[in-house]
PDB file of C-alpha atoms in Angstrom:
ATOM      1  CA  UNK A 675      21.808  20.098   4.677  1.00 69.00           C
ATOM      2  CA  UNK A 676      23.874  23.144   4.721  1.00 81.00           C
ATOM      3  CA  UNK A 677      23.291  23.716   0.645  1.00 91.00           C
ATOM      4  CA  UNK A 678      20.139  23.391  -1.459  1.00 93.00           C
ATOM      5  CA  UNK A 679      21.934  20.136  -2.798  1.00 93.00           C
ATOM      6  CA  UNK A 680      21.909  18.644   0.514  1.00 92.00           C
ATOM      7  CA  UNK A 681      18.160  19.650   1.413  1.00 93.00           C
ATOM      8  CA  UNK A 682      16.754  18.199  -2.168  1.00 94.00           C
ATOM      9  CA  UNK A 683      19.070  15.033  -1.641  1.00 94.00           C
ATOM     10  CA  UNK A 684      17.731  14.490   1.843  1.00 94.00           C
ATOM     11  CA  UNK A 685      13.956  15.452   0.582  1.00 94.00           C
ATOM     12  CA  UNK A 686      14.777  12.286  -2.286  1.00 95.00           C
ATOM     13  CA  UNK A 687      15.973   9.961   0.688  1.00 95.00           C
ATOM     14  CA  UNK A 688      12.810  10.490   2.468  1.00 95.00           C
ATOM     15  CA  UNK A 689      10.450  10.105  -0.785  1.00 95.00           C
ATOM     16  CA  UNK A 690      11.842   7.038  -1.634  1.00 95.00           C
ATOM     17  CA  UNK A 691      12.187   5.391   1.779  1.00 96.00           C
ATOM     18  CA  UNK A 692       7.831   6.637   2.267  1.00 95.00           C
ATOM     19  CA  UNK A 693       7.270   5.082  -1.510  1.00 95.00           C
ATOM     20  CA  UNK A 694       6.893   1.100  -0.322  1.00 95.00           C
ATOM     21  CA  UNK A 695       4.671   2.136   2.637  1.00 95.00           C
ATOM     22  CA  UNK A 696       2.292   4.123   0.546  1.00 95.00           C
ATOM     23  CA  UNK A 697       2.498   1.200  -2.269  1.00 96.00           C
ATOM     24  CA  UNK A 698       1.135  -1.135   0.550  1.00 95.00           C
ATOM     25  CA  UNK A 699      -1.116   1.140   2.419  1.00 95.00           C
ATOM     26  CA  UNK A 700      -2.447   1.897  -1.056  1.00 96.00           C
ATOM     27  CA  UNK A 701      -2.694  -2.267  -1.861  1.00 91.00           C
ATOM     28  CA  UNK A 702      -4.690  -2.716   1.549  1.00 89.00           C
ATOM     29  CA  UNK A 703      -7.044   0.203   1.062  1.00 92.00           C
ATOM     30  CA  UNK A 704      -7.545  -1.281  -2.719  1.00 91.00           C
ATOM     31  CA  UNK A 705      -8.641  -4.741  -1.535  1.00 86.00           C
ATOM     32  CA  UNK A 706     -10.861  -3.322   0.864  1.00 86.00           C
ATOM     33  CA  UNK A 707     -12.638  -1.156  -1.196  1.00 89.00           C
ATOM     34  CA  UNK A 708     -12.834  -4.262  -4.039  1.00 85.00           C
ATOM     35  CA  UNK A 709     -14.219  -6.948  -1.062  1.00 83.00           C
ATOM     36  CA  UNK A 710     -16.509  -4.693   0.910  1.00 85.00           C
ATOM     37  CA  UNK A 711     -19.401  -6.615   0.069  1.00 85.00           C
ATOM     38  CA  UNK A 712     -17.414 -10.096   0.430  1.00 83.00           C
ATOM     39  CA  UNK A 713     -18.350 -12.342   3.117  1.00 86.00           C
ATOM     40  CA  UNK A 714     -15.766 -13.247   5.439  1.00 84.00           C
ATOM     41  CA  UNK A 715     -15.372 -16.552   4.321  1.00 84.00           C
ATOM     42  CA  UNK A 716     -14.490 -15.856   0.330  1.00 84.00           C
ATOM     43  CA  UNK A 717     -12.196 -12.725   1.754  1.00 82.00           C
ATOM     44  CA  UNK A 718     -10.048 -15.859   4.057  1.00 83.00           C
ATOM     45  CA  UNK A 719     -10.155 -17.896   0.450  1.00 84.00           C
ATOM     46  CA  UNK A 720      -8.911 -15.186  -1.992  1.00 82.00           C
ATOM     47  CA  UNK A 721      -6.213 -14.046   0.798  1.00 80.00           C
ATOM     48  CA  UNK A 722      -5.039 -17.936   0.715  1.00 84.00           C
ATOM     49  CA  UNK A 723      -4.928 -18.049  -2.645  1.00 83.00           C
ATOM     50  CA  UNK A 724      -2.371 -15.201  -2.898  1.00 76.00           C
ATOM     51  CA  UNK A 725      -0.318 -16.712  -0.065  1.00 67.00           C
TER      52      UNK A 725
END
């Protein structure tokens, strides 16, 4: 961190190491948004299927 090197190599460690969180909070928010008007019951079945 003592060059600009350092600070955009660090910045790169910390964008890749966020980029499978944001994948899955972006999966989650997807399939929530697709099954809001699912009943509880075919939300448990389609989850089971993917299992």
């Amino acid at each position: 961190m003592d060059s600009v090197t350092g600070l955009v190599a660090l910045g790169g460690l910390i964008f890749g190491c966020g980029l499978p969180g944001w994948a899955i909070v972006r999966w989650v928010f997807n399939f929530i948004e697709r099954n809001r008007d699912a009943g509880i019951d075919e939300v448990a079945k389609e989850v089971k299927e993917v299992q």
